[in-house]
Short mmCIF file of C-alpha atoms and ligand atoms in Angstrom, two decimals:
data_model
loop_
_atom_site.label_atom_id
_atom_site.label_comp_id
_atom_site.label_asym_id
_atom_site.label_seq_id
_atom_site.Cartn_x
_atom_site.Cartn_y
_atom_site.Cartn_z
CA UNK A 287 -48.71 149.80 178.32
CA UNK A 288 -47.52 146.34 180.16
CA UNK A 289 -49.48 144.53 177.40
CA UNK A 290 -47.97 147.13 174.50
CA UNK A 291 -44.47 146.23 175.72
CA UNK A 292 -44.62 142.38 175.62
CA UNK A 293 -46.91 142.23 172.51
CA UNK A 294 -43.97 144.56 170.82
CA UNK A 295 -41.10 142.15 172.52
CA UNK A 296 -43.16 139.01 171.26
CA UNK A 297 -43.45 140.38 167.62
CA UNK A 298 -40.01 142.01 167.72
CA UNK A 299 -37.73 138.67 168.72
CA UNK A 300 -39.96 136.54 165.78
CA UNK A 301 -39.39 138.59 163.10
CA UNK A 302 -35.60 138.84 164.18
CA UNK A 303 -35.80 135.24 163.82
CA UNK A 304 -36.66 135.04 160.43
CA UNK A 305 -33.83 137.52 159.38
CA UNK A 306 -31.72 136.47 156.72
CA UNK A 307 -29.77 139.03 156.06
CA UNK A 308 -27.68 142.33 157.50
CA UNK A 309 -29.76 144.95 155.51
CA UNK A 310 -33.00 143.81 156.92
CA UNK A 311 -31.02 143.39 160.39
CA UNK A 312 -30.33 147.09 160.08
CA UNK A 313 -33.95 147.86 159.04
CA UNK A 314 -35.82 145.54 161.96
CA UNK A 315 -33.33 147.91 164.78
CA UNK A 316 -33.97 150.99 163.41
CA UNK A 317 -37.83 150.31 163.14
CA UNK A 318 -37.87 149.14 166.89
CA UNK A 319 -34.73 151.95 168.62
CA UNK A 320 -34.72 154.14 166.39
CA UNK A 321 -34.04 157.32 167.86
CA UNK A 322 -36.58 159.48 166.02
CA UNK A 323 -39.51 157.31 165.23
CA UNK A 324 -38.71 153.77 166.63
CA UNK A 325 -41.71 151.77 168.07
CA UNK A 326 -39.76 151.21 172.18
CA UNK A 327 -38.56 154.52 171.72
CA UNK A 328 -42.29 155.62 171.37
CA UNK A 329 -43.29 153.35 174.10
CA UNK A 330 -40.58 154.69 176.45
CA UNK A 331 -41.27 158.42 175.56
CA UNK A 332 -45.17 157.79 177.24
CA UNK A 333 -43.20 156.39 180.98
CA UNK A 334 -42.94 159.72 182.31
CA UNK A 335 -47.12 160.27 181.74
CA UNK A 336 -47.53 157.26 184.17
CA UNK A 337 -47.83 157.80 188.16
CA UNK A 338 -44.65 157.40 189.60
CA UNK A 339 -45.28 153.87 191.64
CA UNK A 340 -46.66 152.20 188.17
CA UNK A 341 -44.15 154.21 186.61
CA UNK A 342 -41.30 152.25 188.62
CA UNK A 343 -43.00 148.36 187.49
CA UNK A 344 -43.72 149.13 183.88
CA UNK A 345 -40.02 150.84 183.66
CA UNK A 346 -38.08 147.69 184.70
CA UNK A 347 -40.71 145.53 182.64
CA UNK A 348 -39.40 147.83 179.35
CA UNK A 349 -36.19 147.75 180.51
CA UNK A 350 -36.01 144.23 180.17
CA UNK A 351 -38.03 144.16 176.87
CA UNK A 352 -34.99 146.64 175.13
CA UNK A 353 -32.62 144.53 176.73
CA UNK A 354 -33.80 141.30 175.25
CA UNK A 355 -34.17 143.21 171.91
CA UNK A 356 -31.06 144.17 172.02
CA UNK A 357 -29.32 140.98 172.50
CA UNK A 358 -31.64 139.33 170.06
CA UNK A 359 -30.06 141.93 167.90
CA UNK A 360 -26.67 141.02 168.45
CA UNK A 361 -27.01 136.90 168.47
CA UNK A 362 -28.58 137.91 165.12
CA UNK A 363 -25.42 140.16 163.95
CA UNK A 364 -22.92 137.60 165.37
CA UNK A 365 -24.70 134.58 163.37
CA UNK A 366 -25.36 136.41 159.88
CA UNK A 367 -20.91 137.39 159.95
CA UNK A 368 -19.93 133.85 160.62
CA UNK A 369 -22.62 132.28 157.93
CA UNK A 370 -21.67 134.70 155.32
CA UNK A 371 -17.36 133.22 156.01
CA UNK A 372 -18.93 129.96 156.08
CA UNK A 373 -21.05 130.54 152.71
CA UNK A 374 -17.93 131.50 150.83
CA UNK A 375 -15.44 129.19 151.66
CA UNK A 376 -18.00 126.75 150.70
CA UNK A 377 -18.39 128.65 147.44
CA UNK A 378 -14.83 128.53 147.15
CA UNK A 379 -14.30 124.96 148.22
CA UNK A 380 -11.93 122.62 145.28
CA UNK A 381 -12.57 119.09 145.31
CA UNK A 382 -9.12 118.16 144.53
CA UNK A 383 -10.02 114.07 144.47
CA UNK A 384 -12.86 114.72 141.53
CA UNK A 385 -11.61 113.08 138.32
CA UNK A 386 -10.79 115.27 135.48
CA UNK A 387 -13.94 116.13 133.42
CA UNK A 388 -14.08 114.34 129.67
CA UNK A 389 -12.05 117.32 127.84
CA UNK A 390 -13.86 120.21 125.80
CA UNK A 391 -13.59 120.30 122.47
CA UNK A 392 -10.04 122.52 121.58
CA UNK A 393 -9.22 124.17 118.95
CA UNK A 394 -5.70 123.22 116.93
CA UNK A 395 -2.99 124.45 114.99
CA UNK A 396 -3.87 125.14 110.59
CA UNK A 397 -1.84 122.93 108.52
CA UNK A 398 0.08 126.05 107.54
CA UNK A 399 0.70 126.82 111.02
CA UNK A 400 2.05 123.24 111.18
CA UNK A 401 4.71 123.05 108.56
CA UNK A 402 5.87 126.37 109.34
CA UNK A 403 6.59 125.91 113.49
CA UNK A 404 8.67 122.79 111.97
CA UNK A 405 10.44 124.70 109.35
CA UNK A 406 10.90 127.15 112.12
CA UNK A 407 12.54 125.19 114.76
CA UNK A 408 14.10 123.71 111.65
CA UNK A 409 16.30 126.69 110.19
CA UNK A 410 16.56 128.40 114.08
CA UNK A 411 18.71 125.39 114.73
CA UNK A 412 21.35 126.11 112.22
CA UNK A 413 21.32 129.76 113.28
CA UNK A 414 18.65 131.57 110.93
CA UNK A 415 16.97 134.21 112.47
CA UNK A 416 13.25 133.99 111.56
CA UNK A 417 12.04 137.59 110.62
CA UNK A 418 8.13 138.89 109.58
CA UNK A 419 7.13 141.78 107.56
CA UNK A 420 4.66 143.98 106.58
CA UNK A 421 1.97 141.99 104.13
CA UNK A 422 1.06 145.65 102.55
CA UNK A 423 4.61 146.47 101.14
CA UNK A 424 5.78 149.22 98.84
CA UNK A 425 6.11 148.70 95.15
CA UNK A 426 9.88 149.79 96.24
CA UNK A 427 10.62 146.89 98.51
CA UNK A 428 8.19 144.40 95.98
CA UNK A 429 9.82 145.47 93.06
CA UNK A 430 12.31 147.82 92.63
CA UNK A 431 14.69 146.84 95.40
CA UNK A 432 15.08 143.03 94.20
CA UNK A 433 15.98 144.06 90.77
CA UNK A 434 12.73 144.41 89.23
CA UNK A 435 12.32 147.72 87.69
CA UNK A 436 9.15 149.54 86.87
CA UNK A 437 9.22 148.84 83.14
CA UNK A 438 10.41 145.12 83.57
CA UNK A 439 8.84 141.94 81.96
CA UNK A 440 9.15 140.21 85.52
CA UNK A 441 5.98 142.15 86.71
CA UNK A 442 3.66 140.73 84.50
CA UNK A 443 4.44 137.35 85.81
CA UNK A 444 3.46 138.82 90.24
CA UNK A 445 -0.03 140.70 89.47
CA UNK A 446 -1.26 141.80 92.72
CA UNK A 447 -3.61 144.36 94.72
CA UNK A 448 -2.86 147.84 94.59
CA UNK A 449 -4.48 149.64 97.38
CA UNK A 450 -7.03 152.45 96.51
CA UNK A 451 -6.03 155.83 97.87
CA UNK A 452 -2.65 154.74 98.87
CA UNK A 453 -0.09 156.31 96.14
CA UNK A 454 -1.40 155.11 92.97
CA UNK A 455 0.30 158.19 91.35
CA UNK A 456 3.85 158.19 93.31
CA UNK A 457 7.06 156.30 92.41
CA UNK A 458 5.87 153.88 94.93
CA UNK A 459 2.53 152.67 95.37
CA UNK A 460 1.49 150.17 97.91
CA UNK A 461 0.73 146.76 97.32
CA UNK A 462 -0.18 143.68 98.65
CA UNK A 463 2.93 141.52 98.52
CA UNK A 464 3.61 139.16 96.03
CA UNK A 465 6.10 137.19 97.82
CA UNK A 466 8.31 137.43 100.90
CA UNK A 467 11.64 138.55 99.28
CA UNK A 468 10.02 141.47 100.26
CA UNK A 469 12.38 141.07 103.33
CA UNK A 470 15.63 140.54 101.42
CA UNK A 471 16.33 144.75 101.20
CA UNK A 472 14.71 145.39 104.38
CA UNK A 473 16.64 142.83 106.36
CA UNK A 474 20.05 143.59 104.66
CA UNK A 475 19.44 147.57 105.42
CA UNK A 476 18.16 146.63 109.31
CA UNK A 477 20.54 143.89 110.29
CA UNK A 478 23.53 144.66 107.70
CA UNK A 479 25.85 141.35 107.53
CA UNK A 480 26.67 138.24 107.71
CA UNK A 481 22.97 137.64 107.62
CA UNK A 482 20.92 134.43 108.01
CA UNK A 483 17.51 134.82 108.00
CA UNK A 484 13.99 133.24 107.33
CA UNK A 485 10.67 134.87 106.51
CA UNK A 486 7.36 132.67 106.90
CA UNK A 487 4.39 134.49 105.45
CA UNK A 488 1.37 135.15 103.75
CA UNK A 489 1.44 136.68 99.80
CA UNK A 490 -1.07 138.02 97.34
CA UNK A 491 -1.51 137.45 93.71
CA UNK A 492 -4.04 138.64 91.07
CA UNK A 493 -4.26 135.36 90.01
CA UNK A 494 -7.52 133.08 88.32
CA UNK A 495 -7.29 130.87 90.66
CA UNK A 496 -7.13 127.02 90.17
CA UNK A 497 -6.22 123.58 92.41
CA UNK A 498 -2.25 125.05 92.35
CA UNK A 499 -3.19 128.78 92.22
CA UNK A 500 -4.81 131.06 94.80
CA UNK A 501 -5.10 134.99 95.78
CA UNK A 502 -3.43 134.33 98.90
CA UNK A 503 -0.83 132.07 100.32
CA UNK A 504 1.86 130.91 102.28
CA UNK A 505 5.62 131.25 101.31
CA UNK A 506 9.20 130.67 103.55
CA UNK A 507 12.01 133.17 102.12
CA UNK A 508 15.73 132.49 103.08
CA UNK A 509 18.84 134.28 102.60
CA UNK A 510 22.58 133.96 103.68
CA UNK A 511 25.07 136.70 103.16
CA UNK A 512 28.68 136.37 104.43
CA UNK A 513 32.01 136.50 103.20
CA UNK A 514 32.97 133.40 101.19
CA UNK A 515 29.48 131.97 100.72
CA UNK A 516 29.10 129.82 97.61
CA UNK A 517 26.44 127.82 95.49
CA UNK A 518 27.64 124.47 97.67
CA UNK A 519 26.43 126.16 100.78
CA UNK A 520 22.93 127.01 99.32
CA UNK A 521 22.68 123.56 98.06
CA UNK A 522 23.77 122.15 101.33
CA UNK A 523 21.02 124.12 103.40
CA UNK A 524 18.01 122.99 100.61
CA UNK A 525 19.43 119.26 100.62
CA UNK A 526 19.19 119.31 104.58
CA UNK A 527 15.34 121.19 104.19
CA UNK A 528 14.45 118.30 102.00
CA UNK A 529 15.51 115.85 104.07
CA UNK A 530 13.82 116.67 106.88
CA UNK A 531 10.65 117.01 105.34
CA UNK A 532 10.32 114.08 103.17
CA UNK A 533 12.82 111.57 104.62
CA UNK A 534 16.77 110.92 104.54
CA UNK A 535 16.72 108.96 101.04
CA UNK A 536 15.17 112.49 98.96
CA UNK A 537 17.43 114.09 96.71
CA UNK A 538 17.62 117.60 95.41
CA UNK A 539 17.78 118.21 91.74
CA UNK A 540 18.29 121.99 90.56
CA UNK A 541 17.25 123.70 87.01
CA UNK A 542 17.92 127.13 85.83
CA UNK A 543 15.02 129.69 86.11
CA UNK A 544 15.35 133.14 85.75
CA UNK A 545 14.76 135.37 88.99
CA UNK A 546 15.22 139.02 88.35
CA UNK A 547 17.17 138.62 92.05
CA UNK A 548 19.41 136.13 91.52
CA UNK A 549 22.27 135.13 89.41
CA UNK A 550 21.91 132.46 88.66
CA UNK A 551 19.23 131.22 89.31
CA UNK A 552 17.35 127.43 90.08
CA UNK A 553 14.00 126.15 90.56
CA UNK A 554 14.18 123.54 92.93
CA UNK A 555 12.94 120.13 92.67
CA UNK A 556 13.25 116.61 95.27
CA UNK A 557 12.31 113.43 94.67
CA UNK A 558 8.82 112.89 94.42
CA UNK A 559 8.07 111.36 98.44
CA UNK A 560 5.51 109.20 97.08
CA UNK A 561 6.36 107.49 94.58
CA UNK A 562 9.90 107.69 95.20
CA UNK A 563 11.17 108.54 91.90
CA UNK A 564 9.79 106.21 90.10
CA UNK A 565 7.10 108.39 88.37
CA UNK A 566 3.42 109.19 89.60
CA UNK A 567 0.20 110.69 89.32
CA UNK A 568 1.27 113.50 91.71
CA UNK A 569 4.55 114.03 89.92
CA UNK A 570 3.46 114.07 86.78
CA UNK A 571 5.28 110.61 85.88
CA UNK A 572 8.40 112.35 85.93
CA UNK A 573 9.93 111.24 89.74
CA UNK A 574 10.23 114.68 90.54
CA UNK A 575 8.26 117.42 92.67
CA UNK A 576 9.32 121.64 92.45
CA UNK A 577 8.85 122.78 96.04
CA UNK A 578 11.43 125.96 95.73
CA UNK A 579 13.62 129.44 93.80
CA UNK A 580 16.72 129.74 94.34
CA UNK A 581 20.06 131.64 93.38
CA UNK A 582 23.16 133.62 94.68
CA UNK A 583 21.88 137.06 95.34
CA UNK A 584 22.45 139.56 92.57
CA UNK A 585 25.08 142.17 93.10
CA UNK A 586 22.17 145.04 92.51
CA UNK A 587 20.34 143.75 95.62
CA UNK A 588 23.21 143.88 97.48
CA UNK A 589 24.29 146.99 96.93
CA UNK A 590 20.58 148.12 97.21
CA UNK A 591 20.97 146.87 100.90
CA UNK A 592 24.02 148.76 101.53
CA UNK A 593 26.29 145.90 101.42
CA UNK A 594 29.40 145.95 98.75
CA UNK A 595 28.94 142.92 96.27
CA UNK A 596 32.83 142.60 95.71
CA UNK A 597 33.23 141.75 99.55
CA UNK A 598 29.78 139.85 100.61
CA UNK A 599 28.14 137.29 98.34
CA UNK A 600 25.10 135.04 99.50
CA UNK A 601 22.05 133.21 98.74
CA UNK A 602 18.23 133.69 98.89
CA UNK A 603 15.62 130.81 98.57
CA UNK A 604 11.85 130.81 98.24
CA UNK A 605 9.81 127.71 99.07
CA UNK A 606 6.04 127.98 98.30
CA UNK A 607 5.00 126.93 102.38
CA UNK A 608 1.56 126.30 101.18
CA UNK A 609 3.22 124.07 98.30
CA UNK A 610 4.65 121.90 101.27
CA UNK A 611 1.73 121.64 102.96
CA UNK A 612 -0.09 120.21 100.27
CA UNK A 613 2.55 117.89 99.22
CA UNK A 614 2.67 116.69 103.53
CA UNK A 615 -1.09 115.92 103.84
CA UNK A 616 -1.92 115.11 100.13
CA UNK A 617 -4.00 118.13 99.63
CA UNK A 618 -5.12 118.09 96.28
CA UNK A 619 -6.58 121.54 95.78
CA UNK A 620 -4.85 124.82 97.79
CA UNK A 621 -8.20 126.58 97.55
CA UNK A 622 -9.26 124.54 100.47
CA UNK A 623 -6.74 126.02 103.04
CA UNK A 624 -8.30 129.31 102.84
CA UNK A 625 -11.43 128.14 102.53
CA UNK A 626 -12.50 128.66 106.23
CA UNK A 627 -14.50 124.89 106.32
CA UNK A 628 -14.62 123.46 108.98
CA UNK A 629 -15.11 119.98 107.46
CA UNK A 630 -11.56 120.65 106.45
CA UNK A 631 -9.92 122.05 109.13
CA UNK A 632 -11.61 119.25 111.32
CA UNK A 633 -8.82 116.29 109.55
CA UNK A 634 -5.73 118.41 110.82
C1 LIG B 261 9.04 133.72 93.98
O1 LIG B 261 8.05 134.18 94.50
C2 LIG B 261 10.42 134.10 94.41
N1 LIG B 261 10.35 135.22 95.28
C3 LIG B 261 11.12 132.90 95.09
C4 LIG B 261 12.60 133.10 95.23
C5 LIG B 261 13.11 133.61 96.39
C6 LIG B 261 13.46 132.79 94.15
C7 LIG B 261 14.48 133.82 96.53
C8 LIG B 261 14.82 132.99 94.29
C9 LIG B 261 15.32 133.50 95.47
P1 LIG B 261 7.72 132.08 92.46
O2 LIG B 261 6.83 133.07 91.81
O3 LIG B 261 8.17 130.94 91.62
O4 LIG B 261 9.02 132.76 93.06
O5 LIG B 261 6.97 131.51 93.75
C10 LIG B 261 7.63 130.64 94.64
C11 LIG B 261 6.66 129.55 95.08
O6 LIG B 261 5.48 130.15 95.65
C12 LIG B 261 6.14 128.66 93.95
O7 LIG B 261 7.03 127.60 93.72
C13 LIG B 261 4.83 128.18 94.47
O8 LIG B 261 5.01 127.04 95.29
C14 LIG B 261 4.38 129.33 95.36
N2 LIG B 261 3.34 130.10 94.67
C15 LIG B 261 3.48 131.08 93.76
N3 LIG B 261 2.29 131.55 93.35
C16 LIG B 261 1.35 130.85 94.05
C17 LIG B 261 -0.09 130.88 94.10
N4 LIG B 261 -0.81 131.74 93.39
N5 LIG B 261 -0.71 130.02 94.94
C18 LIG B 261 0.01 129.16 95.70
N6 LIG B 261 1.35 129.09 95.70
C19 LIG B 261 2.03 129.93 94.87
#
């Protein structure tokens, strides 16, 4: 039993040695003391068949075996908590004196995105609000609310999407908008007056597309009501737009065009940034460049807003945002903003 013990003591402190772990910690103590089935407990159990002087040398000898097991044990315990502190602060460690690493590749901003933030900061600064709407609208707030009646020429010239399912067969059907004056109605019935607001956003046409022409793009709507306001002021806030983009010297030249929503109405053209009047390829040789619509807002959209058209008057203007981005980067074909390549996107 002498030799039992100190085999079992021998083979018992090497393979605590080797432990690596708590879960095989647990495993080695409960194989040697276990209570039920450990291999000293075993030993131990057999003491009492021994005569009593033998009895008295082999019980101190396994005595000292289960107290050198045991404190094996516990060395064991004791080492495995402070390694695991030690292995995670070292997993945790920051070397605060590396250099930065050579940056990733990021992504960046679409041209859209681009123009708009500027126009953005642009219009917030002389007190615009800048509002967003829904991109599937009713035919109501498309159509009918900005003075363009079901049976009205004007339609032909917006085709867009109807939506399948959605109330082909009531009053008002919903559609993909065709521009953002969308917002004029809704804005003037949500934030009543005096009003100064922007929309930037994305419109639909049923269009065959070509290099000026495409299903779906960008435009920035603007409208001022207030008591007092006059054609000056809209001509003041499209002169300081132009300037900004294309440079202190551009002027603004207005022409009539009919909008069922104004009266009257402009298309908007400045001088042509590159060649700078003189006459170009890109402005057809005639020094100028149409980058907005414009008007004072007709009395019927004001009173379809709630407001009383002998009191408030105002303006509304509609640049074509995807125009300006193609006029800012030379882009000769808007097909390519939507396009999704990459070999595009990359030059922005
Ligand atoms: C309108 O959409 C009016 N809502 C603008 C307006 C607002 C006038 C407020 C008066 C008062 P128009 O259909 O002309 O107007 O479009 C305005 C601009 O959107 C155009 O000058 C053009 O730059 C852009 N645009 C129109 N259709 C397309 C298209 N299919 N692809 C790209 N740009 C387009």
């Amino acid at each position: 039993m002498q030799d039992k013990l100190l085999q079992l003591k021998t083979n018992a402190l090497a393979a605590i040695k080797l432990v690596k772990d708590k879960a095989r910690l647990e495993e080695i103590e409960n194989k040697l003391l276990g209570r039920k089935s450990g291999e000293l407990t075993e030993l131990l159990k057999g003491l009492k068949e021994l005569a009593a002087d033998t009895r008295k040398v082999v019980g101190q000898i396994a005595n000292e075996v289960k107290t050198e097991i045991e404190s094996a044990l516990q060395e064991k315990q004791q080492e495995l908590s402070t390694s695991s502190w030690a292995d995670a602060l070292e997993k945790e460690r920051v070397d605060i004196t590396q250099p930065a690493l050579p940056a990733a590749e990021y992504g960046h901003y679409h041209p859209n995105t681009i123009v708009q933030r500027d126009l953005e900061d642009l219009f917030t600064a002389m007190g615009f609000m800048v509002l967003d709407g829904p991109e599937l609208e009713s035919d109501y707030y498309n159509f009918t609310a900005v003075n363009i009646p079901a049976t009205h020429p004007a339609r032909d010239m917006q085709d867009t999407f109807y939506i399948k399912g959605h109330g082909q067969n009531s009053d008002s059907p919903w559609v993909m908008r065709t521009h953002t004056s969308t917002m004029q109605v809704r804005s003037l019935q949500k934030y009543g007056t005096p009003l100064k607001m922007i929309v930037p956003g994305k419109c639909y046409r049923n269009e065959a597309t070509d290099p000026r022409h495409e299903h779906t793009f960008y435009q920035l709507e603007g409208m001022v009501i207030d008591k007092g306001i006059t054609f000056s002021h809209l001509k003041g806030v499209l002169e300081a737009v132009a300037k900004h983009l294309y440079g202190e010297e551009t002027e603004v030249r207005l022409m009539p065009k009919f909008y069922p929503f104004v009266e009257p109405g402009v298309r908007g053209e400045v001088t042509c940034f590159l060649c700078k009047g003189k006459g170009c390829r890109l402005c057809k040789n005639s020094g100028w460049l149409e980058i907005f619509g414009a008007g004072m807002t007709h009395p019927n959209v004001l009173k379809e807003g709630g407001i009383d058209p002998n009191v408030y008057q105002g303006f509304a203007f509609g640049f074509g945002l995807t125009r300006l981005v193609m006029l800012k980067y030379g882009i000769s074909d808007v097909r390519l903003l939507e396009s999704g390549d990459l070999r595009f996107l990359e030059q922005f």
